[in-house]
Coordinates of C-alpha atoms (C1' of nucleotides) in Angstrom, one line a residue:
Chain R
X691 CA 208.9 107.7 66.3
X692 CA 209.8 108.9 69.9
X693 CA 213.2 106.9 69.5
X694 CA 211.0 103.6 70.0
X695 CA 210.7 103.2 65.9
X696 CA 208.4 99.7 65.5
X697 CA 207.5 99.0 62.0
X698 CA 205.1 96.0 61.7
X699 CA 203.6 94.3 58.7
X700 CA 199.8 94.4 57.6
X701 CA 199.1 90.4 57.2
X702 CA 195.4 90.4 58.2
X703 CA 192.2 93.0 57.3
X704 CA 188.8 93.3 57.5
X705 CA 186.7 95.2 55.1
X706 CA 183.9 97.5 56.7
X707 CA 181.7 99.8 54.4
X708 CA 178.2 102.1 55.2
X709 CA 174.9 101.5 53.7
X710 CA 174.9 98.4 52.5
X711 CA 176.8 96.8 55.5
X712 CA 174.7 96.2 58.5
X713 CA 178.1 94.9 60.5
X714 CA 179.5 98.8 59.8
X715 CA 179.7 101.4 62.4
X716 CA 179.2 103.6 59.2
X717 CA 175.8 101.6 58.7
X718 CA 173.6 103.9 60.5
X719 CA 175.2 107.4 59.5
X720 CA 177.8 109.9 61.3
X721 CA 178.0 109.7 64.7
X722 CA 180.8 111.2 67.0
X723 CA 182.9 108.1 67.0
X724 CA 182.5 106.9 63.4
X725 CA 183.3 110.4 61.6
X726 CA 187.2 109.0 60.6
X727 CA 184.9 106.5 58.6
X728 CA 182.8 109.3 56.6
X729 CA 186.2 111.5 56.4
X730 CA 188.7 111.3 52.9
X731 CA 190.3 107.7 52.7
X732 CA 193.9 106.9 54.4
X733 CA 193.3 108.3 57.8
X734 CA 192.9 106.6 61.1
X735 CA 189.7 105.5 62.8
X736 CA 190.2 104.6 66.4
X737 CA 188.0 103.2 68.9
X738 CA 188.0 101.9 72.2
X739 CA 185.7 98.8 72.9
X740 CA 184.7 95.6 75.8
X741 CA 186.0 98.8 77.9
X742 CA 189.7 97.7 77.4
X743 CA 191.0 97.3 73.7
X744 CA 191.7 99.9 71.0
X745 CA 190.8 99.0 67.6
X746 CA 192.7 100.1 64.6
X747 CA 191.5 101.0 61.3
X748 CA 191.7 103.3 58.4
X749 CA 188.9 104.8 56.9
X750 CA 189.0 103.4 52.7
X751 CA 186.6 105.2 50.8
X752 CA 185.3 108.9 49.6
X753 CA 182.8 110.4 52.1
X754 CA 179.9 109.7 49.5
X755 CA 180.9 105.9 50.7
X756 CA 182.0 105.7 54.5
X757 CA 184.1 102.6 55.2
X758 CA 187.2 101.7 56.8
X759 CA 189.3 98.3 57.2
X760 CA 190.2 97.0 60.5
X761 CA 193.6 96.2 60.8
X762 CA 193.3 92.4 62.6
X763 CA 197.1 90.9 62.2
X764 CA 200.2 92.4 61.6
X765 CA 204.4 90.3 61.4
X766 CA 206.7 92.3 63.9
X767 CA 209.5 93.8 61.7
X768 CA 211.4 96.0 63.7
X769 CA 211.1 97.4 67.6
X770 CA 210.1 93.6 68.6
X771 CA 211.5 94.6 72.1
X772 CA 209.2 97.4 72.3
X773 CA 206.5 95.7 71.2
X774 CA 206.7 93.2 73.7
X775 CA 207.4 95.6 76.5
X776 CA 203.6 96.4 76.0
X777 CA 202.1 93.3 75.3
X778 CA 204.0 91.7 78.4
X779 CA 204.4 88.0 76.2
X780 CA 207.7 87.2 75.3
X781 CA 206.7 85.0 72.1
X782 CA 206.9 87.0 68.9
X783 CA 203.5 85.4 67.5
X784 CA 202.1 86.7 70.2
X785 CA 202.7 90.2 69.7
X786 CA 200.5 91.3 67.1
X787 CA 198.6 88.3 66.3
X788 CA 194.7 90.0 67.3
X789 CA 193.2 93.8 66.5
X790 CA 193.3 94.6 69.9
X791 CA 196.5 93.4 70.4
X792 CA 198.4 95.2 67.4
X793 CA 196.9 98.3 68.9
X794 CA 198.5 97.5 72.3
X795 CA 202.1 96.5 70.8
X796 CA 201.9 99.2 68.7
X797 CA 200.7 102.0 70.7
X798 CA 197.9 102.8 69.3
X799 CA 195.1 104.7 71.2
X800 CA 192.5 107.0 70.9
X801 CA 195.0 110.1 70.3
X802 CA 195.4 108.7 67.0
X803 CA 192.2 108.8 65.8
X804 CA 191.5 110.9 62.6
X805 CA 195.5 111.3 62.0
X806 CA 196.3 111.5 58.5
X807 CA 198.4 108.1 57.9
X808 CA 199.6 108.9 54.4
X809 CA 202.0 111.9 56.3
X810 CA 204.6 110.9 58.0
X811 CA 203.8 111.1 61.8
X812 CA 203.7 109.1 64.8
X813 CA 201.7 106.4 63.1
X814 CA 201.7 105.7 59.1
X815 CA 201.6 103.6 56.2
X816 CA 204.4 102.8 53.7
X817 CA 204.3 100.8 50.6
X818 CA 204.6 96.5 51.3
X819 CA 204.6 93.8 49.1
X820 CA 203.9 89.9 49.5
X821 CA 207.0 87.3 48.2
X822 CA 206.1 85.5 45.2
X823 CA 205.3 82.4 47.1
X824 CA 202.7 84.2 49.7
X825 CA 198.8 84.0 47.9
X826 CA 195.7 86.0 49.4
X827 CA 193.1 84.4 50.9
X828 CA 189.2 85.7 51.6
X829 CA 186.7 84.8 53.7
X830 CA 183.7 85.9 56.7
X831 CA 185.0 88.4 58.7
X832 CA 185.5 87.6 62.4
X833 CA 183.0 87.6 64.9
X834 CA 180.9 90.8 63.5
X835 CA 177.4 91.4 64.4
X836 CA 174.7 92.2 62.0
X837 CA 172.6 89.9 60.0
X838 CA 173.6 86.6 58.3
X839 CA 174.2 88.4 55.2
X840 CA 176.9 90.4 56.7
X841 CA 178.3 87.5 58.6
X842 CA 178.6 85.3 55.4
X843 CA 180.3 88.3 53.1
X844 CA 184.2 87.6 52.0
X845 CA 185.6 90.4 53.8
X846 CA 188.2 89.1 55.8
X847 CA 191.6 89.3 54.0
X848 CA 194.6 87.6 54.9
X849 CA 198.0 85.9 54.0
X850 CA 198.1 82.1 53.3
X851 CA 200.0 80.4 56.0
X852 CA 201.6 83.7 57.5
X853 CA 202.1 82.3 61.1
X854 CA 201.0 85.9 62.8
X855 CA 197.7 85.9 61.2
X856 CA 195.1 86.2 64.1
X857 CA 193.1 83.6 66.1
Chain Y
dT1023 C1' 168.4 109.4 81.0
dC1024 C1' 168.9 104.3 80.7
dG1025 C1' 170.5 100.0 79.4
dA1026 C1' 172.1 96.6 76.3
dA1027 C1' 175.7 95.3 73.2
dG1028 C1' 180.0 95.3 71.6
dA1029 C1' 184.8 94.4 64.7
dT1030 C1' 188.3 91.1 72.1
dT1031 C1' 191.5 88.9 75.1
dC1032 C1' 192.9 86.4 79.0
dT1033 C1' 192.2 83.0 82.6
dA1034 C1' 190.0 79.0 84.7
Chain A
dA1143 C1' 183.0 79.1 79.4
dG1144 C1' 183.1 83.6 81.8
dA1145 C1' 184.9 87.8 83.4
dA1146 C1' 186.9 92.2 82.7
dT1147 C1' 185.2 97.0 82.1
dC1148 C1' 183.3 101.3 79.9
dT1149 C1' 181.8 103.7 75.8
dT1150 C1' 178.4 104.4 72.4
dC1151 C1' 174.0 104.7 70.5
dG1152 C1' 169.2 104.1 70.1
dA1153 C1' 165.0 103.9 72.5
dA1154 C1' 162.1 105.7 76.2

DNA sequence: TCGAAGATTCTA
DNA sequence: AGAATCTTCGAA
């Protein structure tokens, strides 16, 4: 909140965990970009990939179990204007509609990484809630690498017909 | 050190 | 279908 408030609404997720999850960067052990993932649960893991995009996701589990879920899709709620002074499209599906860009509307980079997103601060998470009539669906998660296994598990999480789901 | 691959997006 | 573009990590 720099006087350019955006609040946007998680509508599409991605499950990641260590160990047993080849697709994970947890998978392998700590390393200097993955230590958000092996870090207490709620804070932001941020990393830069393809040599453009920021990818945002919050670490989910106790250190014993590393994991995080990548945030894929989010519905613009408020700051639309700002949003779209980033993303440089004009349609509001368009905004948030991807991982890499969310990160972009929203401003999220690699400064973030490690913050604590259950404070408030310049990037956090409040409660949400679906309407009665929205249902969540499961599925593969997009484009990971690793094995077949890890391709074929139900990890991706989104809402049922929620036009600013991704892809 | 070196090199390949990458949880993507945009344009042709 | 291919480029953009650079960091990260594992192997040498």
């Amino acid at each position: 909140d720099d006087g350019r408030r955006m609040v946007a609404r998680i509508v599409e997720a991605e499950g990641y965990r260590g160990q047993e999850d080849p697709a994970s960067h947890a998978f392998r052990g700590p390393t200097a970009r993955n230590y958000p993932m092996f870090g207490p649960p709620g804070h932001a893991y941020v990393y830069f990939i393809y040599g453009m995009h920021w990818m945002f996701n919050i670490s989910a589990h106790p250190p014993e179990m590393p994991g995080a879920i990548l945030i894929r899709a989010a519905e613009p709620v408020l700051g639309t204007e700002w949003m779209a002074e980033r993303r440089k499209v004009s349609r509001s599906v368009e905004l948030t509609n991807g991982p890499a860009k969310l990160a972009q509307a929203l401003e999220i980079d690699g400064t973030l990484n490690g913050l604590d997103l259950c404070q408030r601060g310049p990037l956090f998470l409040v409660d949400g809630s679906l309407t009665a009539a929205e249902e969540v669906m499961s599925g593969p998660r997009i484009r990971v690498p690793g094995d077949a296994v890890a391709r074929h598990r139900p990890w991706r999480f989104w809402i049922k017909d929620n036009p600013y789901v991704s892809r």
